Amino acid sequence: MNLTELNRIATAMVVSGKGILAADESSGTIKKRFDAIGVDSTEGNRRDYREMLFRSTEAMSQYISGVILYDETIWQDAKDGTPLVKLIEQSGAIPGIKVDEGTQALPMCPGELVTVGLDRLAERLKKYYERGARFAKWRAVIDIGSGIPSMTAISVNAHALARYAALCQAAQIVPIVEPEVLMDGDHDIDRCYEVTTRVLNETFQELRVQRVALEGMVLKPNMAISGKKCAKQAPIEEVAEKTIRLLRACVPAAVPGIAFLSGGQSDEEATAHLNAMHKLGPLPWGLTFSYGRALQAAPQKAWSGKAENVAAGQRAFSHRARMNGLASKGEWQSSLEKKAA
Ligand code: 5MM
């Protein structure tokens, strides 16, 4: 393992002014997104949509540091025969790959999930590296509800995240470690804070046990935020203040960077929260975005599967990427939000 190189890549992924595009929707998830805009989820449409994003020159070269791909996408070529991975590299962004294989019910723990995909992961990583991937992603899912999460679910998911991270580093690939505490319930922000604290502490404990080099990884956490169905939604400043307090307590300074998931927040909320956190610096790590929905909802709508809408889709993507790029420096203002398409 070349830790200097892993650290160089991890640092580039969270460089100020840029963030990560999470375009790693599995086939089931992208179908849901396409259903919402009335587009058939065919291999060709998935390719055309992602090609549109990766050819968005302004967004990709100025505001996107890396792209997380799904297995299908990393092997796909653009319409002109150029591998999609090459388009990403040519823009100056780093290609990455989602390597988990989704979730399964966790035995003995009703309603809880464990992420799977460790079998043959070492061989898969080797092939992904040869194709150009320089980082990977594995997402664990922790739900908050009555009597959950159990310590069992937190512990087995942390163990798998650390196993994955160690295998990545041995393959010279930077692991994005994503323990997502869902914001789906009616819990308040303090319950999210408490559960996320337990999850992050357990995750870093497992990373240490399994000898993962913290300098060669990126953390992708949720924010400390109210559940979507909670009657009292915490304001932007409270989300920022509690998230930073939590991360300072749980994330060692050796970690080069933290890149948030958006988790179902609106586009503008995800941007405003990141921006507000940068008002609370200086921070010991790079702090940016690794958004899926909060970067893609607008371009998906603008594109709607029509070739004549590609330019509008790219404008919508560039706008969101620029807004989040500014937020990653604390330079965003709500007045900059305007209809992009
Ligand atoms: C883009 O969505 C990713 C893949 O989800 P599935 O495996 O369920 O298809 C997801 O892992 C994503 O990278 C993160 O959750 C962040 O995305 P959001 O939309 O929460 O910003």
mmCIF file of C-alpha atoms and ligand atoms in Angstrom:
data_model
loop_
_atom_site.group_PDB
_atom_site.id
_atom_site.type_symbol
_atom_site.label_atom_id
_atom_site.label_comp_id
_atom_site.label_asym_id
_atom_site.label_seq_id
_atom_site.Cartn_x
_atom_site.Cartn_y
_atom_site.Cartn_z
ATOM 1 C CA MET A 1 0.000 0.000 0.000
ATOM 2 C CA ASN A 2 1.292 3.452 -0.946
ATOM 3 C CA LEU A 3 -0.236 5.650 1.763
ATOM 4 C CA THR A 4 1.194 8.880 0.348
ATOM 5 C CA GLU A 5 -0.703 8.266 -2.895
ATOM 6 C CA LEU A 6 -3.923 7.245 -1.097
ATOM 7 C CA ASN A 7 -3.683 10.438 0.955
ATOM 8 C CA ARG A 8 -3.079 12.512 -2.181
ATOM 9 C CA ILE A 9 -6.233 11.139 -3.807
ATOM 10 C CA ALA A 10 -8.358 11.443 -0.663
ATOM 11 C CA THR A 11 -7.224 15.064 -0.276
ATOM 12 C CA ALA A 12 -8.054 15.835 -3.923
ATOM 13 C CA MET A 13 -11.554 14.344 -3.456
ATOM 14 C CA VAL A 14 -12.376 16.898 -0.761
ATOM 15 C CA VAL A 15 -10.510 19.921 -2.118
ATOM 16 C CA SER A 16 -12.152 23.242 -1.254
ATOM 17 C CA GLY A 17 -14.614 24.422 -3.921
ATOM 18 C CA LYS A 18 -15.331 20.939 -5.285
ATOM 19 C CA GLY A 19 -17.254 17.848 -4.204
ATOM 20 C CA ILE A 20 -18.294 14.386 -5.322
ATOM 21 C CA LEU A 21 -21.122 13.456 -7.670
ATOM 22 C CA ALA A 22 -22.832 10.280 -6.407
ATOM 23 C CA ALA A 23 -24.050 8.782 -9.689
ATOM 24 C CA ASP A 24 -23.966 5.209 -8.391
ATOM 25 C CA GLU A 25 -27.679 4.476 -8.317
ATOM 26 C CA SER A 26 -28.213 0.739 -8.609
ATOM 27 C CA SER A 27 -30.597 -0.467 -11.342
ATOM 28 C CA GLY A 28 -33.570 -0.443 -8.960
ATOM 29 C CA THR A 29 -32.891 3.095 -7.727
ATOM 30 C CA ILE A 30 -32.274 4.659 -11.149
ATOM 31 C CA LYS A 31 -35.515 3.056 -12.345
ATOM 32 C CA LYS A 32 -37.387 4.879 -9.565
ATOM 33 C CA ARG A 33 -35.710 8.173 -10.568
ATOM 34 C CA PHE A 34 -36.534 7.609 -14.263
ATOM 35 C CA ASP A 35 -40.120 6.571 -13.461
ATOM 36 C CA ALA A 36 -40.553 9.974 -11.804
ATOM 37 C CA ILE A 37 -39.647 11.748 -15.074
ATOM 38 C CA GLY A 38 -41.426 9.290 -17.372
ATOM 39 C CA VAL A 39 -38.289 7.729 -18.867
ATOM 40 C CA ASP A 40 -37.789 3.986 -19.476
ATOM 41 C CA SER A 41 -34.831 2.643 -17.530
ATOM 42 C CA THR A 42 -33.070 1.002 -20.478
ATOM 43 C CA GLU A 43 -29.318 0.536 -20.642
ATOM 44 C CA GLY A 44 -29.183 3.118 -23.443
ATOM 45 C CA ASN A 45 -31.161 5.735 -21.520
ATOM 46 C CA ARG A 46 -29.016 5.214 -18.417
ATOM 47 C CA ARG A 47 -25.907 5.679 -20.574
ATOM 48 C CA ASP A 48 -27.286 8.797 -22.305
ATOM 49 C CA TYR A 49 -28.272 10.376 -19.001
ATOM 50 C CA ARG A 50 -24.902 9.790 -17.364
ATOM 51 C CA GLU A 51 -23.039 10.838 -20.496
ATOM 52 C CA MET A 52 -24.956 14.118 -20.337
ATOM 53 C CA LEU A 53 -23.703 14.682 -16.779
ATOM 54 C CA PHE A 54 -20.092 13.714 -17.464
ATOM 55 C CA ARG A 55 -19.967 15.954 -20.548
ATOM 56 C CA SER A 56 -21.129 18.975 -18.512
ATOM 57 C CA THR A 57 -17.787 20.706 -18.923
ATOM 58 C CA GLU A 58 -18.330 23.605 -16.534
ATOM 59 C CA ALA A 59 -19.633 21.469 -13.669
ATOM 60 C CA MET A 60 -17.182 18.642 -14.101
ATOM 61 C CA SER A 61 -14.023 20.725 -14.479
ATOM 62 C CA GLN A 62 -14.768 23.395 -11.872
ATOM 63 C CA TYR A 63 -16.946 21.909 -9.136
ATOM 64 C CA ILE A 64 -16.733 18.105 -9.246
ATOM 65 C CA SER A 65 -13.692 16.370 -7.751
ATOM 66 C CA GLY A 66 -14.862 12.789 -8.284
ATOM 67 C CA VAL A 67 -17.754 10.667 -9.547
ATOM 68 C CA ILE A 68 -19.073 7.494 -7.921
ATOM 69 C CA LEU A 69 -20.145 5.038 -10.608
ATOM 70 C CA TYR A 70 -22.294 1.918 -10.567
ATOM 71 C CA ASP A 71 -20.833 -1.310 -11.971
ATOM 72 C CA GLU A 72 -22.799 -1.046 -15.227
ATOM 73 C CA THR A 73 -21.575 2.504 -15.858
ATOM 74 C CA ILE A 74 -17.880 1.868 -15.337
ATOM 75 C CA TRP A 75 -17.913 -0.587 -18.255
ATOM 76 C CA GLN A 76 -20.069 1.577 -20.566
ATOM 77 C CA ASP A 77 -18.897 3.677 -23.511
ATOM 78 C CA ALA A 78 -20.284 7.033 -24.591
ATOM 79 C CA LYS A 79 -22.171 7.220 -27.912
ATOM 80 C CA ASP A 80 -18.911 8.007 -29.757
ATOM 81 C CA GLY A 81 -17.174 4.962 -28.240
ATOM 82 C CA THR A 82 -15.170 6.795 -25.543
ATOM 83 C CA PRO A 83 -15.358 4.945 -22.221
ATOM 84 C CA LEU A 84 -17.419 6.976 -19.735
ATOM 85 C CA VAL A 85 -14.519 6.638 -17.281
ATOM 86 C CA LYS A 86 -12.313 8.493 -19.781
ATOM 87 C CA LEU A 87 -14.815 11.357 -20.009
ATOM 88 C CA ILE A 88 -14.544 11.759 -16.254
ATOM 89 C CA GLU A 89 -10.746 11.629 -16.300
ATOM 90 C CA GLN A 90 -10.574 14.121 -19.190
ATOM 91 C CA SER A 91 -12.640 16.605 -17.166
ATOM 92 C CA GLY A 92 -10.068 16.418 -14.353
ATOM 93 C CA ALA A 93 -12.347 14.503 -11.954
ATOM 94 C CA ILE A 94 -11.465 11.171 -10.356
ATOM 95 C CA PRO A 95 -13.529 8.068 -11.192
ATOM 96 C CA GLY A 96 -14.811 5.985 -8.275
ATOM 97 C CA ILE A 97 -16.975 2.901 -7.934
ATOM 98 C CA LYS A 98 -19.719 1.676 -5.615
ATOM 99 C CA VAL A 99 -18.655 -1.812 -4.533
ATOM 100 C CA ASP A 100 -21.276 -2.830 -2.015
ATOM 101 C CA GLU A 101 -23.959 -5.167 -3.301
ATOM 102 C CA GLY A 102 -26.876 -3.653 -1.431
ATOM 103 C CA THR A 103 -28.537 -4.656 1.806
ATOM 104 C CA GLN A 104 -30.109 -7.799 3.258
ATOM 105 C CA ALA A 105 -32.304 -8.343 6.301
ATOM 106 C CA LEU A 106 -30.142 -8.771 9.399
ATOM 107 C CA PRO A 107 -30.981 -12.091 11.078
ATOM 108 C CA MET A 108 -32.374 -11.818 14.646
ATOM 109 C CA CYS A 109 -32.836 -8.058 14.219
ATOM 110 C CA PRO A 110 -36.335 -7.357 12.850
ATOM 111 C CA GLY A 111 -36.483 -4.317 10.579
ATOM 112 C CA GLU A 112 -32.718 -3.884 10.370
ATOM 113 C CA LEU A 113 -30.310 -4.311 7.464
ATOM 114 C CA VAL A 114 -26.740 -5.319 6.815
ATOM 115 C CA THR A 115 -24.804 -4.324 3.711
ATOM 116 C CA VAL A 116 -23.289 -7.206 1.744
ATOM 117 C CA GLY A 117 -20.636 -7.614 -0.959
ATOM 118 C CA LEU A 118 -17.392 -8.667 0.719
ATOM 119 C CA ASP A 119 -17.180 -11.993 -1.146
ATOM 120 C CA ARG A 120 -14.661 -11.733 -3.992
ATOM 121 C CA LEU A 121 -14.263 -8.017 -3.294
ATOM 122 C CA ALA A 122 -10.454 -8.188 -3.618
ATOM 123 C CA GLU A 123 -10.755 -9.522 -7.202
ATOM 124 C CA ARG A 124 -13.401 -6.959 -8.129
ATOM 125 C CA LEU A 125 -11.273 -4.107 -6.789
ATOM 126 C CA LYS A 126 -8.350 -5.217 -8.945
ATOM 127 C CA LYS A 127 -10.521 -5.040 -12.084
ATOM 128 C CA TYR A 128 -11.967 -1.668 -11.115
ATOM 129 C CA TYR A 129 -8.486 -0.269 -10.512
ATOM 130 C CA GLU A 130 -7.369 -1.454 -13.964
ATOM 131 C CA ARG A 131 -10.424 0.283 -15.460
ATOM 132 C CA GLY A 132 -9.440 3.575 -13.765
ATOM 133 C CA ALA A 133 -11.253 3.680 -10.405
ATOM 134 C CA ARG A 134 -9.148 5.347 -7.737
ATOM 135 C CA PHE A 135 -11.711 5.352 -4.952
ATOM 136 C CA ALA A 136 -14.654 3.197 -3.908
ATOM 137 C CA LYS A 137 -17.806 3.510 -1.852
ATOM 138 C CA TRP A 138 -19.695 1.220 0.535
ATOM 139 C CA ARG A 139 -22.915 2.361 2.183
ATOM 140 C CA ALA A 140 -24.277 0.966 5.450
ATOM 141 C CA VAL A 141 -27.872 1.824 6.312
ATOM 142 C CA ILE A 142 -29.000 2.458 9.881
ATOM 143 C CA ASP A 143 -32.649 3.190 10.522
ATOM 144 C CA ILE A 144 -34.037 5.001 13.573
ATOM 145 C CA GLY A 145 -37.335 3.718 14.930
ATOM 146 C CA SER A 146 -39.000 2.222 17.948
ATOM 147 C CA GLY A 147 -36.299 0.102 19.643
ATOM 148 C CA ILE A 148 -33.849 0.479 16.752
ATOM 149 C CA PRO A 149 -31.055 0.730 15.878
ATOM 150 C CA SER A 150 -29.757 -2.217 17.882
ATOM 151 C CA MET A 151 -26.112 -2.343 18.851
ATOM 152 C CA THR A 152 -25.988 -5.543 16.759
ATOM 153 C CA ALA A 153 -26.891 -3.671 13.566
ATOM 154 C CA ILE A 154 -24.445 -0.863 14.313
ATOM 155 C CA SER A 155 -21.674 -3.310 15.104
ATOM 156 C CA VAL A 156 -22.019 -5.703 12.121
ATOM 157 C CA ASN A 157 -22.318 -2.808 9.678
ATOM 158 C CA ALA A 158 -19.238 -1.103 11.150
ATOM 159 C CA HIS A 159 -17.345 -4.380 10.906
ATOM 160 C CA ALA A 160 -18.255 -4.760 7.218
ATOM 161 C CA LEU A 161 -17.349 -1.129 6.476
ATOM 162 C CA ALA A 162 -13.918 -1.652 8.010
ATOM 163 C CA ARG A 163 -13.382 -4.972 6.164
ATOM 164 C CA TYR A 164 -14.252 -3.185 2.908
ATOM 165 C CA ALA A 165 -11.992 -0.215 3.718
ATOM 166 C CA ALA A 166 -9.004 -2.421 4.493
ATOM 167 C CA LEU A 167 -9.478 -4.389 1.247
ATOM 168 C CA CYS A 168 -9.664 -1.113 -0.722
ATOM 169 C CA GLN A 169 -6.461 0.262 0.738
ATOM 170 C CA ALA A 170 -4.673 -3.025 0.055
ATOM 171 C CA ALA A 171 -5.795 -2.611 -3.587
ATOM 172 C CA GLN A 172 -4.538 1.022 -3.667
ATOM 173 C CA ILE A 173 -8.082 2.405 -3.754
ATOM 174 C CA VAL A 174 -9.329 5.130 -1.381
ATOM 175 C CA PRO A 175 -12.403 3.903 0.521
ATOM 176 C CA ILE A 176 -15.348 6.221 1.051
ATOM 177 C CA VAL A 177 -16.827 4.948 4.302
ATOM 178 C CA GLU A 178 -20.565 5.701 4.318
ATOM 179 C CA PRO A 179 -22.510 4.822 7.449
ATOM 180 C CA GLU A 180 -25.878 6.447 6.678
ATOM 181 C CA VAL A 181 -28.321 7.082 9.500
ATOM 182 C CA LEU A 182 -31.587 7.546 7.622
ATOM 183 C CA MET A 183 -33.672 10.702 8.071
ATOM 184 C CA ASP A 184 -36.927 8.872 7.233
ATOM 185 C CA GLY A 185 -38.591 8.743 10.664
ATOM 186 C CA ASP A 186 -40.310 11.163 13.031
ATOM 187 C CA HIS A 187 -37.327 11.403 15.409
ATOM 188 C CA ASP A 188 -35.923 14.796 16.381
ATOM 189 C CA ILE A 189 -32.439 16.144 15.699
ATOM 190 C CA ASP A 190 -31.144 15.146 19.142
ATOM 191 C CA ARG A 191 -32.061 11.498 18.564
ATOM 192 C CA CYS A 192 -30.257 11.650 15.207
ATOM 193 C CA TYR A 193 -27.262 13.201 16.989
ATOM 194 C CA GLU A 194 -27.214 10.435 19.598
ATOM 195 C CA VAL A 195 -27.551 7.563 17.081
ATOM 196 C CA THR A 196 -25.004 9.069 14.658
ATOM 197 C CA THR A 197 -22.531 9.468 17.535
ATOM 198 C CA ARG A 198 -22.856 5.752 18.367
ATOM 199 C CA VAL A 199 -22.545 4.784 14.705
ATOM 200 C CA LEU A 200 -19.448 6.905 14.039
ATOM 201 C CA ASN A 201 -17.724 5.842 17.258
ATOM 202 C CA GLU A 202 -18.280 2.176 16.441
ATOM 203 C CA THR A 203 -17.184 2.689 12.827
ATOM 204 C CA PHE A 204 -13.893 4.352 13.806
ATOM 205 C CA GLN A 205 -13.287 1.708 16.471
ATOM 206 C CA GLU A 206 -13.615 -1.030 13.791
ATOM 207 C CA LEU A 207 -11.449 0.931 11.347
ATOM 208 C CA ARG A 208 -8.707 1.055 13.995
ATOM 209 C CA VAL A 209 -9.076 -2.638 14.868
ATOM 210 C CA GLN A 210 -8.746 -3.580 11.193
ATOM 211 C CA ARG A 211 -5.713 -1.284 10.689
ATOM 212 C CA VAL A 212 -7.277 1.037 8.151
ATOM 213 C CA ALA A 213 -5.058 4.091 7.578
ATOM 214 C CA LEU A 214 -7.271 7.059 8.404
ATOM 215 C CA GLU A 215 -5.097 9.328 6.222
ATOM 216 C CA GLY A 216 -6.177 7.327 3.171
ATOM 217 C CA MET A 217 -9.969 7.403 3.481
ATOM 218 C CA VAL A 218 -12.938 9.753 3.169
ATOM 219 C CA LEU A 219 -15.971 9.666 5.487
ATOM 220 C CA LYS A 220 -19.444 10.081 3.965
ATOM 221 C CA PRO A 221 -21.867 10.679 6.831
ATOM 222 C CA ASN A 222 -25.370 12.022 7.255
ATOM 223 C CA MET A 223 -25.827 15.386 8.910
ATOM 224 C CA ALA A 224 -27.350 15.703 12.396
ATOM 225 C CA ILE A 225 -30.840 16.555 11.208
ATOM 226 C CA SER A 226 -34.523 16.157 12.156
ATOM 227 C CA GLY A 227 -36.366 13.124 10.781
ATOM 228 C CA LYS A 228 -38.465 14.012 7.738
ATOM 229 C CA LYS A 229 -41.697 13.333 9.639
ATOM 230 C CA CYS A 230 -40.672 15.168 12.812
ATOM 231 C CA ALA A 231 -43.124 17.969 13.632
ATOM 232 C CA LYS A 232 -40.289 20.290 14.670
ATOM 233 C CA GLN A 233 -37.694 20.737 11.922
ATOM 234 C CA ALA A 234 -34.391 22.087 13.263
ATOM 235 C CA PRO A 235 -33.317 25.305 11.512
ATOM 236 C CA ILE A 236 -30.217 25.551 9.311
ATOM 237 C CA GLU A 237 -27.944 26.990 12.019
ATOM 238 C CA GLU A 238 -28.872 24.236 14.487
ATOM 239 C CA VAL A 239 -28.196 21.494 11.911
ATOM 240 C CA ALA A 240 -24.817 23.064 11.130
ATOM 241 C CA GLU A 241 -23.837 23.598 14.760
ATOM 242 C CA LYS A 242 -24.854 20.106 15.938
ATOM 243 C CA THR A 243 -23.321 18.366 12.922
ATOM 244 C CA ILE A 244 -19.972 20.085 13.421
ATOM 245 C CA ARG A 245 -20.015 19.432 17.190
ATOM 246 C CA LEU A 246 -20.730 15.756 16.509
ATOM 247 C CA LEU A 247 -18.061 15.394 13.855
ATOM 248 C CA ARG A 248 -15.426 17.160 15.967
ATOM 249 C CA ALA A 249 -16.149 14.669 18.752
ATOM 250 C CA CYS A 250 -16.128 11.529 16.580
ATOM 251 C CA VAL A 251 -13.878 12.020 13.524
ATOM 252 C CA PRO A 252 -10.099 12.034 14.048
ATOM 253 C CA ALA A 253 -8.188 14.907 12.442
ATOM 254 C CA ALA A 254 -6.094 12.332 10.556
ATOM 255 C CA VAL A 255 -9.061 11.792 8.202
ATOM 256 C CA PRO A 256 -8.417 14.084 5.182
ATOM 257 C CA GLY A 257 -12.046 14.784 4.472
ATOM 258 C CA ILE A 258 -15.737 14.415 5.061
ATOM 259 C CA ALA A 259 -18.207 14.466 2.144
ATOM 260 C CA PHE A 260 -21.872 14.473 3.145
ATOM 261 C CA LEU A 261 -24.744 12.528 1.622
ATOM 262 C CA SER A 262 -27.920 14.558 1.106
ATOM 263 C CA GLY A 263 -30.265 11.823 2.333
ATOM 264 C CA GLY A 264 -33.538 13.275 1.047
ATOM 265 C CA GLN A 265 -32.990 16.948 1.903
ATOM 266 C CA SER A 266 -34.191 19.431 -0.700
ATOM 267 C CA ASP A 267 -31.522 20.689 -3.099
ATOM 268 C CA GLU A 268 -31.318 24.058 -1.432
ATOM 269 C CA GLU A 269 -31.350 22.723 2.140
ATOM 270 C CA ALA A 270 -28.408 20.442 1.389
ATOM 271 C CA THR A 271 -26.492 23.424 0.023
ATOM 272 C CA ALA A 272 -27.472 25.785 2.854
ATOM 273 C CA HIS A 273 -26.478 23.286 5.551
ATOM 274 C CA LEU A 274 -23.021 22.703 4.078
ATOM 275 C CA ASN A 275 -22.526 26.435 3.663
ATOM 276 C CA ALA A 276 -23.535 27.155 7.279
ATOM 277 C CA MET A 277 -21.054 24.579 8.570
ATOM 278 C CA HIS A 278 -18.223 26.453 6.888
ATOM 279 C CA LYS A 279 -19.099 29.521 8.947
ATOM 280 C CA LEU A 280 -18.063 27.498 12.021
ATOM 281 C CA GLY A 281 -14.462 26.866 10.958
ATOM 282 C CA PRO A 282 -11.581 26.451 10.950
ATOM 283 C CA LEU A 283 -12.229 22.709 10.663
ATOM 284 C CA PRO A 284 -9.700 19.892 11.045
ATOM 285 C CA TRP A 285 -10.732 18.090 7.835
ATOM 286 C CA GLY A 286 -11.900 19.047 4.347
ATOM 287 C CA LEU A 287 -15.706 19.303 4.375
ATOM 288 C CA THR A 288 -17.730 18.987 1.198
ATOM 289 C CA PHE A 289 -20.593 17.220 -0.570
ATOM 290 C CA SER A 290 -21.059 13.774 -2.077
ATOM 291 C CA TYR A 291 -24.650 14.274 -3.125
ATOM 292 C CA GLY A 292 -26.795 12.019 -5.278
ATOM 293 C CA ARG A 293 -30.342 13.355 -5.240
ATOM 294 C CA ALA A 294 -29.433 16.946 -4.274
ATOM 295 C CA LEU A 295 -27.221 17.239 -7.378
ATOM 296 C CA GLN A 296 -29.300 15.242 -9.823
ATOM 297 C CA ALA A 297 -32.980 15.969 -9.168
ATOM 298 C CA ALA A 298 -32.854 19.225 -11.172
ATOM 299 C CA PRO A 299 -30.944 17.886 -14.210
ATOM 300 C CA GLN A 300 -33.130 14.781 -14.329
ATOM 301 C CA LYS A 301 -36.242 16.936 -14.496
ATOM 302 C CA ALA A 302 -34.758 19.312 -17.081
ATOM 303 C CA TRP A 303 -33.569 16.419 -19.284
ATOM 304 C CA SER A 304 -36.649 14.171 -19.034
ATOM 305 C CA GLY A 305 -35.113 11.710 -21.476
ATOM 306 C CA LYS A 306 -35.180 14.032 -24.514
ATOM 307 C CA ALA A 307 -32.095 14.636 -26.644
ATOM 308 C CA GLU A 308 -33.203 18.227 -27.269
ATOM 309 C CA ASN A 309 -33.070 18.853 -23.495
ATOM 310 C CA VAL A 310 -29.428 17.857 -22.994
ATOM 311 C CA ALA A 311 -28.203 21.460 -22.824
ATOM 312 C CA ALA A 312 -30.929 22.335 -20.296
ATOM 313 C CA GLY A 313 -30.020 19.290 -18.209
ATOM 314 C CA GLN A 314 -26.371 20.302 -18.250
ATOM 315 C CA ARG A 315 -27.241 23.865 -17.219
ATOM 316 C CA ALA A 316 -29.300 22.552 -14.303
ATOM 317 C CA PHE A 317 -26.460 20.259 -13.232
ATOM 318 C CA SER A 318 -23.861 23.033 -13.525
ATOM 319 C CA HIS A 319 -26.009 25.325 -11.430
ATOM 320 C CA ARG A 320 -26.359 22.834 -8.552
ATOM 321 C CA ALA A 321 -22.688 21.875 -8.780
ATOM 322 C CA ARG A 322 -21.678 25.555 -8.612
ATOM 323 C CA MET A 323 -23.996 26.258 -5.674
ATOM 324 C CA ASN A 324 -22.532 23.329 -3.735
ATOM 325 C CA GLY A 325 -18.991 24.232 -4.777
ATOM 326 C CA LEU A 326 -19.557 27.687 -3.267
ATOM 327 C CA ALA A 327 -21.093 26.115 -0.152
ATOM 328 C CA SER A 328 -17.970 24.005 0.289
ATOM 329 C CA LYS A 329 -16.136 27.304 0.806
ATOM 330 C CA GLY A 330 -18.887 28.999 2.836
ATOM 331 C CA GLU A 331 -19.465 31.417 -0.051
ATOM 332 C CA TRP A 332 -23.024 30.467 -1.048
ATOM 333 C CA GLN A 333 -25.958 32.875 -0.635
ATOM 334 C CA SER A 334 -29.613 32.078 -1.208
ATOM 335 C CA SER A 335 -29.820 35.036 -3.626
ATOM 336 C CA LEU A 336 -27.611 33.056 -6.036
ATOM 337 C CA GLU A 337 -30.376 30.494 -6.455
ATOM 338 C CA LYS A 338 -32.243 31.149 -9.632
ATOM 339 C CA LYS A 339 -33.922 29.020 -12.242
ATOM 340 C CA ALA A 340 -31.101 27.445 -14.210
ATOM 341 C CA ALA A 341 -33.081 25.869 -16.995
HETATM 342 C C1 5MM B 1 -26.953 7.838 -5.650
HETATM 343 O O1 5MM B 1 -27.501 6.942 -4.682
HETATM 344 C C2 5MM B 1 -26.557 6.008 -4.156
HETATM 345 C C3 5MM B 1 -26.908 4.605 -4.475
HETATM 346 O O2 5MM B 1 -28.075 4.203 -3.859
HETATM 347 P P1 5MM B 1 -28.595 2.668 -4.066
HETATM 348 O O3 5MM B 1 -27.456 1.746 -3.792
HETATM 349 O O4 5MM B 1 -29.700 2.585 -3.051
HETATM 350 O O5 5MM B 1 -29.095 2.551 -5.435
HETATM 351 C C4 5MM B 1 -26.385 6.264 -2.652
HETATM 352 O O6 5MM B 1 -25.554 5.332 -2.021
HETATM 353 C C5 5MM B 1 -25.760 7.587 -2.508
HETATM 354 O O7 5MM B 1 -24.424 7.548 -2.883
HETATM 355 C C6 5MM B 1 -25.808 8.139 -1.095
HETATM 356 O O8 5MM B 1 -26.852 7.671 -0.316
HETATM 357 C C7 5MM B 1 -25.913 9.648 -1.173
HETATM 358 O O9 5MM B 1 -26.958 9.980 -2.045
HETATM 359 P P2 5MM B 1 -28.015 11.063 -1.573
HETATM 360 O O10 5MM B 1 -29.110 11.004 -2.602
HETATM 361 O O11 5MM B 1 -28.449 10.652 -0.183
HETATM 362 O O12 5MM B 1 -27.241 12.376 -1.574
#
